[in-house]
Tab-separated table of C-alpha atoms in Angstrom:
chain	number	residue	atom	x	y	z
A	63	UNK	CA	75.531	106.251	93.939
A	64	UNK	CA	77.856	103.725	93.308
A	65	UNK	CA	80.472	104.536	95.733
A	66	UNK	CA	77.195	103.881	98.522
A	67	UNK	CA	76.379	100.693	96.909
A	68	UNK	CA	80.540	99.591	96.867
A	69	UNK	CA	80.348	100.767	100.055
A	70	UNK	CA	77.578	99.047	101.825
A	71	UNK	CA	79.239	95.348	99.465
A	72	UNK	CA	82.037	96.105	101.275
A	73	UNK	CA	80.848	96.117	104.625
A	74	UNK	CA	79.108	92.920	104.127
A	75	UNK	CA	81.919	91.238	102.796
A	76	UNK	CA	83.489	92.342	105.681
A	77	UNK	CA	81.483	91.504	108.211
A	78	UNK	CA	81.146	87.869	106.872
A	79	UNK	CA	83.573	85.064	108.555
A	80	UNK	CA	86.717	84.221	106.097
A	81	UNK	CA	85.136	80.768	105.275
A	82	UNK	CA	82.311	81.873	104.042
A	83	UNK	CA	83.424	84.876	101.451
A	84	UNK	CA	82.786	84.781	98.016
A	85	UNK	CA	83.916	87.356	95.912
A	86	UNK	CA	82.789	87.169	92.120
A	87	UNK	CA	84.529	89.089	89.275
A	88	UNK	CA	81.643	91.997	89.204
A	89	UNK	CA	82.582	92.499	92.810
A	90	UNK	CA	86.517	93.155	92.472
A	91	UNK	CA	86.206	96.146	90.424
A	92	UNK	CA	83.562	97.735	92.872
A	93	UNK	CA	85.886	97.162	95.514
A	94	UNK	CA	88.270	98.349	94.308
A	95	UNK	CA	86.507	101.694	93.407
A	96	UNK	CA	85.605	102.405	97.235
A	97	UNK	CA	87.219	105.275	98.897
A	98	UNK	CA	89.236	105.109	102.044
A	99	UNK	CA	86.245	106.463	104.145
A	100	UNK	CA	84.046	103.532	103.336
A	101	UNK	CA	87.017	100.993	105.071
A	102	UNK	CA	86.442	99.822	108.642
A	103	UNK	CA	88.156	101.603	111.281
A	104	UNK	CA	90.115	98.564	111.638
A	105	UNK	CA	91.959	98.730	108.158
A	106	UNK	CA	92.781	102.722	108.898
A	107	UNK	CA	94.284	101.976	112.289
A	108	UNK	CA	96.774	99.670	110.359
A	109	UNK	CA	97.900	102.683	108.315
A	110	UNK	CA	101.410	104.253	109.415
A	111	UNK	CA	100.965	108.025	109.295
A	112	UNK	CA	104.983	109.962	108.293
A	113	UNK	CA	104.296	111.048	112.343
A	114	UNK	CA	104.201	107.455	113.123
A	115	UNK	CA	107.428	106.313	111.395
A	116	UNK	CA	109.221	109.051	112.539
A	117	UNK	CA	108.229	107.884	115.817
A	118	UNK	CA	109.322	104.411	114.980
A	119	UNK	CA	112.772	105.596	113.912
A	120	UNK	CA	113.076	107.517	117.045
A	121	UNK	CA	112.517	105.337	119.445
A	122	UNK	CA	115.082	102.942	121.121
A	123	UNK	CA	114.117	99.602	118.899
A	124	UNK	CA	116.169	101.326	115.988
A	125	UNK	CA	118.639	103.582	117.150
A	126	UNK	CA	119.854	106.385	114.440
A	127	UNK	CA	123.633	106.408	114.566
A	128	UNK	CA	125.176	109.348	113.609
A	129	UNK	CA	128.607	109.059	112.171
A	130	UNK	CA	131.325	110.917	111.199
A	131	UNK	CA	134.361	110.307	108.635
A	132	UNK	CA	137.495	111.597	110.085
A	133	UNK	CA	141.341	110.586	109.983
A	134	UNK	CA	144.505	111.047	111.257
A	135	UNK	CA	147.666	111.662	109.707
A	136	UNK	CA	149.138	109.348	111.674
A	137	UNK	CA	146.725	105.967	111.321
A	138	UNK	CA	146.722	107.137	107.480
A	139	UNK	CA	150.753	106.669	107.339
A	140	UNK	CA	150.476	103.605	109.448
A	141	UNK	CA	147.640	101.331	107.189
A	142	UNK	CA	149.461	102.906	104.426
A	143	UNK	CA	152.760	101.392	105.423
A	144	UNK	CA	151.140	97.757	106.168
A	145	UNK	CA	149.814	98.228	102.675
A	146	UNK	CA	153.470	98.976	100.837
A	147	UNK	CA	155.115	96.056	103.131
A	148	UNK	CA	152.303	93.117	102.294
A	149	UNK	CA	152.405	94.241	98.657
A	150	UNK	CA	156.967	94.497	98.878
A	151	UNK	CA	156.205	91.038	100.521
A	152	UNK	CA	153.929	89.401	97.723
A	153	UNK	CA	156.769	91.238	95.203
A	154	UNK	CA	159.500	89.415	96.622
A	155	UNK	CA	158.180	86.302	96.684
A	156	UNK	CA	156.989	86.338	93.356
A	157	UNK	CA	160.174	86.852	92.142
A	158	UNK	CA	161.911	84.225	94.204
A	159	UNK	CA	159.752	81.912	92.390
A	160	UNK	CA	161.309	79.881	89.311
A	161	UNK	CA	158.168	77.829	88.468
A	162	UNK	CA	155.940	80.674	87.524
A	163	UNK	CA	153.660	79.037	84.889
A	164	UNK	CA	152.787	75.888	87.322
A	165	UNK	CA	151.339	78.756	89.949
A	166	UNK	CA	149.362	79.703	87.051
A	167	UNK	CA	148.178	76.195	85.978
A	168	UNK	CA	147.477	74.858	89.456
A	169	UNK	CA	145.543	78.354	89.913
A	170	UNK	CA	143.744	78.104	86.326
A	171	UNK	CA	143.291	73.927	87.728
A	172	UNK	CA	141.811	75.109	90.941
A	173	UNK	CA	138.980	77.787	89.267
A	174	UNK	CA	138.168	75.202	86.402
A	175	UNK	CA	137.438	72.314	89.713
A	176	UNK	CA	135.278	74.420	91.171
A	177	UNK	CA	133.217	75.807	88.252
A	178	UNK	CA	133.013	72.141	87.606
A	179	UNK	CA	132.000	70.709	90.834
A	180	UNK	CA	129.400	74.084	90.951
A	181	UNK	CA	128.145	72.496	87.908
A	182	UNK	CA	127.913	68.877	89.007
A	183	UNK	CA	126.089	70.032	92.088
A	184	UNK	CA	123.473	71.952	90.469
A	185	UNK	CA	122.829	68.716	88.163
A	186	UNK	CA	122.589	66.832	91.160
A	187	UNK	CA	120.195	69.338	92.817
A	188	UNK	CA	117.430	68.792	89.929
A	189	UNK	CA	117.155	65.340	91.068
A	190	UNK	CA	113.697	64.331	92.756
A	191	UNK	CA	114.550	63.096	96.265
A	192	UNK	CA	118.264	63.131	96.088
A	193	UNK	CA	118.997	66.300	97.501
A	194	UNK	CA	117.338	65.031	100.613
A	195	UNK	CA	118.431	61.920	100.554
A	196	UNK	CA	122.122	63.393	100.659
A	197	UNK	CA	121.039	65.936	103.306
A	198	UNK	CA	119.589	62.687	105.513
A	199	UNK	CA	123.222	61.486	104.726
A	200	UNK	CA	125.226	64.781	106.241
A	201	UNK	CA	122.679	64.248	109.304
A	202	UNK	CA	124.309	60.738	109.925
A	203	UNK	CA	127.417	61.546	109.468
A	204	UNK	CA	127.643	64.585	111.736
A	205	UNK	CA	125.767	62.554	114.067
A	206	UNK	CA	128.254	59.515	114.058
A	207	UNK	CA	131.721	62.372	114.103
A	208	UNK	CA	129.771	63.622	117.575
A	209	UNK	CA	129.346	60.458	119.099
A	210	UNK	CA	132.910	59.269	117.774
A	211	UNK	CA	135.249	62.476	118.380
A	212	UNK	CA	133.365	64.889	120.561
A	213	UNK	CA	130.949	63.007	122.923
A	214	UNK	CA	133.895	61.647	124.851
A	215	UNK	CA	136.949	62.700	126.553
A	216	UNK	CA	138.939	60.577	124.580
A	217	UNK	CA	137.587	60.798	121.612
A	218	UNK	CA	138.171	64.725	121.797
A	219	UNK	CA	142.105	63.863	122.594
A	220	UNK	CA	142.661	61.603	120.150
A	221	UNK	CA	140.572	64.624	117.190
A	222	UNK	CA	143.455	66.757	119.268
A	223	UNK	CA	146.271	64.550	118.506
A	224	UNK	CA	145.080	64.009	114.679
A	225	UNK	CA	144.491	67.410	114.238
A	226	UNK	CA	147.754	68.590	115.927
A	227	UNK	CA	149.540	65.758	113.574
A	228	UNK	CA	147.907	67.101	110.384
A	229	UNK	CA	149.075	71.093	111.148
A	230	UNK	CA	152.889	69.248	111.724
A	231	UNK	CA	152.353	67.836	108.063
A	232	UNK	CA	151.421	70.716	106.389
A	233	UNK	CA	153.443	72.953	107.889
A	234	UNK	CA	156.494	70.526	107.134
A	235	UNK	CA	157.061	70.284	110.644
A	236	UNK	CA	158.787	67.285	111.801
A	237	UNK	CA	157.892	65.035	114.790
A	238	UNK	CA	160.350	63.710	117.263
């Protein structure tokens, strides 16, 4: 008897437009109760049968790849050979090096600045209205490096020419 009387409820609370349904607490639990035949059609035609996925899987929107692991000797040999040179490589110049412990502080220096700025950023982030302000901020500046360096043809050869000068200096590169 009840699952007639959930039944019916559920119909008309079905049949009613969204703005107008009002479900009460002694309502939920009789809803909840009804049995799959009792849905509208509607609700089972949503419902994805194990035929239907396979059918989904098979089709050409989601390919299945089928792969296989194999190797060669020879490509084996090979990637292990790049492997023993880059690490004979990193060996070698590690010990050329005479100023060991100042790769380790400026390394040490370089993790501590960015678990610092990570931290400064996040404090920054829990301001109201600041991290929008600054993103309104990145907006203007991108906008003012277009219309300065890459609107124009000679703004683009004179980013060229500073950016060519700047690889010559860090590279040690000298001009003539």
């Amino acid at each position: 008897m009840a699952t007639t009387s959930s039944s019916s409820s559920m119909e008309r609370i079905m049949s009613l437009p969204h703005s107008t349904v009002n479900l009460r607490h002694s309502n939920v639990p009789s809803l909840l109760r009804c049995s799959p035949k009792a849905a509208p059609s509607s609700f089972s035609s949503s419902f994805m049968s194990p035929s239907g996925f396979r059918r989904h899987i098979d089709s050409k929107r989601f390919p299945i790849f089928k792969i296989r692991a194999s190797s060669d000797e020879e490509e084996t040999n090979e990637s292990v050979a790049r492997i023993r040179k880059v690490f004979s490589n990193v060996k070698d110049k590690w010990d050329r090096l005479e100023k060991k412990p100042t790769v380790f502080l400026y390394g040490g220096s370089a993790i501590l600045g960015l678990w610092l700025s990570s931290i400064i950023a996040d404090a920054l982030d829990s301001i109201p209205l600041l991290p929008k302000f600054l993103e309104l901020v990145g907006f203007g500046y991108i906008g003012w490096f277009v219309y300065r360096y890459l609107l124009f043809k000679s703004g683009r050869d004179e980013l060229g020419s500073d950016m060519q000068a700047l690889k010559k200096k860090i590279t040690g590169e000298e001009e003539e």
